[in-house]
mmCIF file of C-alpha atoms in Angstrom:
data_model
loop_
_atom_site.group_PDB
_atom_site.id
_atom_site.type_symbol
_atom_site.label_atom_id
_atom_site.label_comp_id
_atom_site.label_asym_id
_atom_site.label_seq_id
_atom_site.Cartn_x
_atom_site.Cartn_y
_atom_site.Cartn_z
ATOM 1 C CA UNK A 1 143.851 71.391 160.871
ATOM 2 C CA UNK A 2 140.276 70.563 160.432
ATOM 3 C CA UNK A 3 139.420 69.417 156.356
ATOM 4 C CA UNK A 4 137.005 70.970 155.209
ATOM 5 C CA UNK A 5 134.420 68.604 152.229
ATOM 6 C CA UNK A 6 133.410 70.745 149.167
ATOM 7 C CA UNK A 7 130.541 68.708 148.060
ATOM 8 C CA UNK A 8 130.014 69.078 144.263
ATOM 9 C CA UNK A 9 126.516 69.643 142.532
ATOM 10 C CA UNK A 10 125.052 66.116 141.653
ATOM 11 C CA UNK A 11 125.099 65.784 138.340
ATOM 12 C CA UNK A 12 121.705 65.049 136.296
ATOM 13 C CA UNK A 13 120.852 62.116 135.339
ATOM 14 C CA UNK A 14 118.611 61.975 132.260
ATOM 15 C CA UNK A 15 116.201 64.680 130.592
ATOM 16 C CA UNK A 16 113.298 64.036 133.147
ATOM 17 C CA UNK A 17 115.457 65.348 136.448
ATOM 18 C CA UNK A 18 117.162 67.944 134.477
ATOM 19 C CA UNK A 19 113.102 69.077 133.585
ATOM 20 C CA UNK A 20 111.638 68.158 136.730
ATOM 21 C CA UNK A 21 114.616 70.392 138.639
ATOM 22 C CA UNK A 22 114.049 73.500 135.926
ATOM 23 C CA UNK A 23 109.960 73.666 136.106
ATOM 24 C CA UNK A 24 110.418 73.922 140.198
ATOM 25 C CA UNK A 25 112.912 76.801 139.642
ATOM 26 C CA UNK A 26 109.950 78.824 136.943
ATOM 27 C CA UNK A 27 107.000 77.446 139.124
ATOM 28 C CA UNK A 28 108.874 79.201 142.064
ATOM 29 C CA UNK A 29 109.572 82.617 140.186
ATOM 30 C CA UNK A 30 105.991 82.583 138.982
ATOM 31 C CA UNK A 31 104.456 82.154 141.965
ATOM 32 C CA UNK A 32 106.687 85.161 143.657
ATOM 33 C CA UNK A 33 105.878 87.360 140.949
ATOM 34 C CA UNK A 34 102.158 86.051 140.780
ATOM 35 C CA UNK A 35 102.106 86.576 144.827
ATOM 36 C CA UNK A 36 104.243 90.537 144.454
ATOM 37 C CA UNK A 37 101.278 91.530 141.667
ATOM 38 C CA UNK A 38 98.343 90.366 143.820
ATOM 39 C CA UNK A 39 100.153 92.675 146.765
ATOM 40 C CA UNK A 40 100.336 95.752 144.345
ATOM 41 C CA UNK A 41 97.037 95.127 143.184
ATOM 42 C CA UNK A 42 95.776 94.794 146.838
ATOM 43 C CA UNK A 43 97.406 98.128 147.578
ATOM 44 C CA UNK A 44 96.845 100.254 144.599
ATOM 45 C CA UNK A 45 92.988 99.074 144.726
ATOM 46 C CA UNK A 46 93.227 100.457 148.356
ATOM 47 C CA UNK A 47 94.837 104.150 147.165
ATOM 48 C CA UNK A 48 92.241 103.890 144.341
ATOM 49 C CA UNK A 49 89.107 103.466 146.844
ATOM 50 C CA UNK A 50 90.740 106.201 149.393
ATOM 51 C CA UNK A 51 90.959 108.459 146.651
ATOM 52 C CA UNK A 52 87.782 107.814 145.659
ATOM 53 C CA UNK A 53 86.039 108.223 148.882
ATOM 54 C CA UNK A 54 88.379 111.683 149.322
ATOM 55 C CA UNK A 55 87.128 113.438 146.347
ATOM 56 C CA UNK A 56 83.619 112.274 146.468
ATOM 57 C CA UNK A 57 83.596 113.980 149.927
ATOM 58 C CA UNK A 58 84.676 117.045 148.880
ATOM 59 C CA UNK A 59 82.501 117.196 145.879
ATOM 60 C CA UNK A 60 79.760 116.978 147.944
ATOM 61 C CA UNK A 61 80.498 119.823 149.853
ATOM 62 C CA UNK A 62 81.417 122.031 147.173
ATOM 63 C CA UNK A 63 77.800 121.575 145.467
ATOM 64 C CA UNK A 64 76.381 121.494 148.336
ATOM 65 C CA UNK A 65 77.519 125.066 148.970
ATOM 66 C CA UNK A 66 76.579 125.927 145.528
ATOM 67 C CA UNK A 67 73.195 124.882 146.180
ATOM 68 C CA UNK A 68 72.865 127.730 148.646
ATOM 69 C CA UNK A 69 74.007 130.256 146.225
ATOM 70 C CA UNK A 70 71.274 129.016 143.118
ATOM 71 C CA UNK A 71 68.433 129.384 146.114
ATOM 72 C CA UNK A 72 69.152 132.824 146.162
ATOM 73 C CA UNK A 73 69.125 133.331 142.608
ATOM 74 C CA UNK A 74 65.631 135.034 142.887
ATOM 75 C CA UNK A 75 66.553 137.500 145.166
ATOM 76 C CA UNK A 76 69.363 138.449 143.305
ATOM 77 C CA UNK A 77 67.308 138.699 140.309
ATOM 78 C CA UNK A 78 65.065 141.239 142.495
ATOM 79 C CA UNK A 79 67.732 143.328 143.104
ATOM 80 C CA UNK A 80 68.890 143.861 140.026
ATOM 81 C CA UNK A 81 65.553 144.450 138.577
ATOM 82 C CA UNK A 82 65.313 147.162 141.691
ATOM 83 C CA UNK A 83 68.468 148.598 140.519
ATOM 84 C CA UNK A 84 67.670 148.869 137.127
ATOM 85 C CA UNK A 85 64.099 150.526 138.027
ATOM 86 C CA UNK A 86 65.703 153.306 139.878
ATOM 87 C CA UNK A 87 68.280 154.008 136.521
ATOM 88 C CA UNK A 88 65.234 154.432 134.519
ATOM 89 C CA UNK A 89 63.400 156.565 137.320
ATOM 90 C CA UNK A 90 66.807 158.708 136.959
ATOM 91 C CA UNK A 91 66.736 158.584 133.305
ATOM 92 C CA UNK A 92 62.957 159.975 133.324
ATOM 93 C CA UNK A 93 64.132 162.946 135.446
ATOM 94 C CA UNK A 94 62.113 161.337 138.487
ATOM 95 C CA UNK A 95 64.141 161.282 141.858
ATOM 96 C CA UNK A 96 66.402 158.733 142.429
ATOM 97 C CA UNK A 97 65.461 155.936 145.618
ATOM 98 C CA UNK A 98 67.426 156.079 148.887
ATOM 99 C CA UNK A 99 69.336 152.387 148.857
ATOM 100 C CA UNK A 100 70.586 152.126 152.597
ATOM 101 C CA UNK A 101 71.555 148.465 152.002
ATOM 102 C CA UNK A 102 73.343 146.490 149.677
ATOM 103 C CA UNK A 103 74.370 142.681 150.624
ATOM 104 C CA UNK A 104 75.962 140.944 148.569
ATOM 105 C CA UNK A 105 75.228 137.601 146.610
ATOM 106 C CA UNK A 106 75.561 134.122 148.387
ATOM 107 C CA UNK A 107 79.529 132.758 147.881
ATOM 108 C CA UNK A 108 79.698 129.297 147.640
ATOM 109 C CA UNK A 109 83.334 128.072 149.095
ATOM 110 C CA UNK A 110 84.860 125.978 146.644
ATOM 111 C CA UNK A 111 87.597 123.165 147.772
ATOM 112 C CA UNK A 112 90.171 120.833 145.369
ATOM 113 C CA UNK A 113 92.756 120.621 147.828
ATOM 114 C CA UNK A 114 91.529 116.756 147.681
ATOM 115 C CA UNK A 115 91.506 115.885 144.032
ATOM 116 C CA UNK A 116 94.589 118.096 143.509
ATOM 117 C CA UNK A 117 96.824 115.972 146.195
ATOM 118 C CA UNK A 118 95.522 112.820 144.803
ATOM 119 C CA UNK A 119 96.468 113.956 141.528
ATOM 120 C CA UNK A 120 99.838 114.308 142.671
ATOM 121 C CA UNK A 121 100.526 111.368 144.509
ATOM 122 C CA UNK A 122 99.260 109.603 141.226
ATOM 123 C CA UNK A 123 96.209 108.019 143.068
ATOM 124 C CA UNK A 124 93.598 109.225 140.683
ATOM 125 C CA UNK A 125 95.720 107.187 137.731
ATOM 126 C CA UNK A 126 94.476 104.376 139.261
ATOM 127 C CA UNK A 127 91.029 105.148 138.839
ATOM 128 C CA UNK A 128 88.977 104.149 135.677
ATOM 129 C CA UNK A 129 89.309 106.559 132.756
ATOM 130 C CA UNK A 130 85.952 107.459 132.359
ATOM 131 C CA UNK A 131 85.832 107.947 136.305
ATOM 132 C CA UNK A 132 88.547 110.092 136.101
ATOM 133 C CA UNK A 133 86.786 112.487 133.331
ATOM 134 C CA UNK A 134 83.494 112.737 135.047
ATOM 135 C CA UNK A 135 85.358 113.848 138.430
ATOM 136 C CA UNK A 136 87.729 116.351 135.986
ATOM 137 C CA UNK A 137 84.247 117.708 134.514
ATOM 138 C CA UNK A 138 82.808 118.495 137.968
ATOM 139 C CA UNK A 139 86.012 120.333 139.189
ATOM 140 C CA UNK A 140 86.538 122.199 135.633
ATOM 141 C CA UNK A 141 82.793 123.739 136.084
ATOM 142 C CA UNK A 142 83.808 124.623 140.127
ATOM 143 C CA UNK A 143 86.832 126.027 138.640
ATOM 144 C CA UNK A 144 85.060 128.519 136.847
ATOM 145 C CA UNK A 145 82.304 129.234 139.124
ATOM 146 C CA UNK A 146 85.049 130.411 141.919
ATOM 147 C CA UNK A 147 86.857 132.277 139.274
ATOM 148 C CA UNK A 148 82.910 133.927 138.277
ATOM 149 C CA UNK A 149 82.070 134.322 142.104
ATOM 150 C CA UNK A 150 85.063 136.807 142.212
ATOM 151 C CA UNK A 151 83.954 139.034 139.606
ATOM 152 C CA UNK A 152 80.280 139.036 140.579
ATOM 153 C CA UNK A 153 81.647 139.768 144.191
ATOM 154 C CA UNK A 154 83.876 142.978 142.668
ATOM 155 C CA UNK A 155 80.532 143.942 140.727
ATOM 156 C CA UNK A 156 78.023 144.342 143.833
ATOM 157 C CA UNK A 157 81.043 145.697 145.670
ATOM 158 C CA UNK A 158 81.243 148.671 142.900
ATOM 159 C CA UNK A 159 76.806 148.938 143.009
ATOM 160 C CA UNK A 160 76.746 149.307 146.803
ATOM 161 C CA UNK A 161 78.823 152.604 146.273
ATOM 162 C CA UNK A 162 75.499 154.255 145.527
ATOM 163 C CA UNK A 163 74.104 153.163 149.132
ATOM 164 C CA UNK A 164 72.803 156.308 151.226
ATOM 165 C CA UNK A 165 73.205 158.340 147.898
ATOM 166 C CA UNK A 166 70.120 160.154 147.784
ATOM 167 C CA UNK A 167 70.983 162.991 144.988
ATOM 168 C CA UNK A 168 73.585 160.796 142.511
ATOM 169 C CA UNK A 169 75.487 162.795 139.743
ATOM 170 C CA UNK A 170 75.554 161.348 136.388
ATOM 171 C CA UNK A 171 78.656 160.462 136.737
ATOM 172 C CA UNK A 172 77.749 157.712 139.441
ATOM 173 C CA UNK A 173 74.535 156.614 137.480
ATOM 174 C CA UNK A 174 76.776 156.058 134.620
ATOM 175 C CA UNK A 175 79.247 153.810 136.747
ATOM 176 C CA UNK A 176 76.518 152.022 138.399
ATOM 177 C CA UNK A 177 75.010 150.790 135.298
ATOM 178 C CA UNK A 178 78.247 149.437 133.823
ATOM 179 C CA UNK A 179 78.619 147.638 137.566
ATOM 180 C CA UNK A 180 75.176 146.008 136.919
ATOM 181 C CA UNK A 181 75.685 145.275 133.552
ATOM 182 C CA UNK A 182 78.635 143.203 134.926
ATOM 183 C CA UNK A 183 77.069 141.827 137.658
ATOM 184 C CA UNK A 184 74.290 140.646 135.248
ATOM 185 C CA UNK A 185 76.627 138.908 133.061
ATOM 186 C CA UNK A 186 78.612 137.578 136.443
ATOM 187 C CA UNK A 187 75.084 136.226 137.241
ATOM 188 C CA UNK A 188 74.408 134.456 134.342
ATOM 189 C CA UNK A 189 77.471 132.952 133.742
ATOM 190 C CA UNK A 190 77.842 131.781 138.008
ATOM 191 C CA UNK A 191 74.451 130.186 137.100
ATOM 192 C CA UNK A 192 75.395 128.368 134.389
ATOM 193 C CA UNK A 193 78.832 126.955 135.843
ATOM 194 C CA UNK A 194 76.232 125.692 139.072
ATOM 195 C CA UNK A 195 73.917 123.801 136.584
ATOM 196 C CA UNK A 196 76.587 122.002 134.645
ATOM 197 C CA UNK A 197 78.310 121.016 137.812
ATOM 198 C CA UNK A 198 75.371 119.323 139.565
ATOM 199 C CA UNK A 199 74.573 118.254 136.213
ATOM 200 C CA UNK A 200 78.316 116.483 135.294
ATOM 201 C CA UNK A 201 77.718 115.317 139.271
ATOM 202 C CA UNK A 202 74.273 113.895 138.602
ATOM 203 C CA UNK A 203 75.495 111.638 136.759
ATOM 204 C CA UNK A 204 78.267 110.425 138.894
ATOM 205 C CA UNK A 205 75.708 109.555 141.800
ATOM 206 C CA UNK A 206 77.052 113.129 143.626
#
């Protein structure tokens, strides 16, 4: 039968080998572990910029769809005046104006699908703090001009009842103001979320 030789470790001889041997062992692990963290860093900078680059994007649709809605804020404003000219015609006994069409205000489509996925894959952790914040502002303000958009949408939908109405009872000039009233407040407030979030994007280069 074939011997087999178990060779035994070499014993050290003196402090200086025993050294020499243990700071190639930790210069070894270091450099793994130095090598592994330049990888992740490498990679999570990567997500970071993609991320980045996704929401930025998206912003810049979202405002730029805003922007359509504030450039019809004077024609909205015209309206309503209109509206409110005819009440006070009513009021005054004088007959009420035929309105045979009512469009409705501008809708600006509003998208986060981006942000929220990056969110959840953790990719906007890796951005800055104060990065993260500015982006949150931008999206908080678009938040609540979609949420606005719906209600000024439901108000004008309620005012275009009285289209066609040439003799309207009191009871319909009574609804029609409270829709305007709301679609006035609607107004004011959809214009207010569109200036802080160009505003909050201003200042984030968007």
């Amino acid at each position: 039968a074939a011997s087999m030789d178990i060779h035994k470790p070499k014993p050290w001889h003196g402090l200086r080998e025993f050294l020499k041997e243990y700071l190639i062992i930790v210069i070894g692990v270091l450099t793994a572990l130095g090598a592994e963290a330049v990888v992740e860093r490498l990679h999570e900078g990567q997500l970071s910029r993609e991320a980045r680059a996704a929401i930025r994007t998206e912003l810049n649709l979202d405002l730029a769809s805003a922007l359509g809605r504030q450039r019809s804020e004077r024609c909205v404003t015209d309206r309503m005046a209109e509206i409110e000219h005819a009440l006070h015609k009513a009021d005054r006994g004088q007959p009420f104006p035929l309105f045979s069409y009512f469009g409705l205000p501008s809708e600006p489509t509003v998208y986060s699908e981006r942000w929220q996925a990056a969110t959840a894959a953790g990719r906007t952790s890796l951005l800055p703090m104060d990065e993260q914040r500015d982006y949150a502002r931008v999206y908080h303000q678009l938040a609540y001009l979609d949420a606005n958009e719906l209600l000024e949408q439901q108000a004008w939908a309620r005012i275009g009842a009285i289209q066609d109405v040439a003799h309207p009872s009191a009871e319909t000039l009574a609804r029609l103001r409270e829709a305007l009233g709301e679609a006035r407040r609607a107004d004011f407030v959809v214009r207010g979320n569109i200036r802080a979030a160009r505003g909050f994007a201003a200042r984030i280069g968007i």
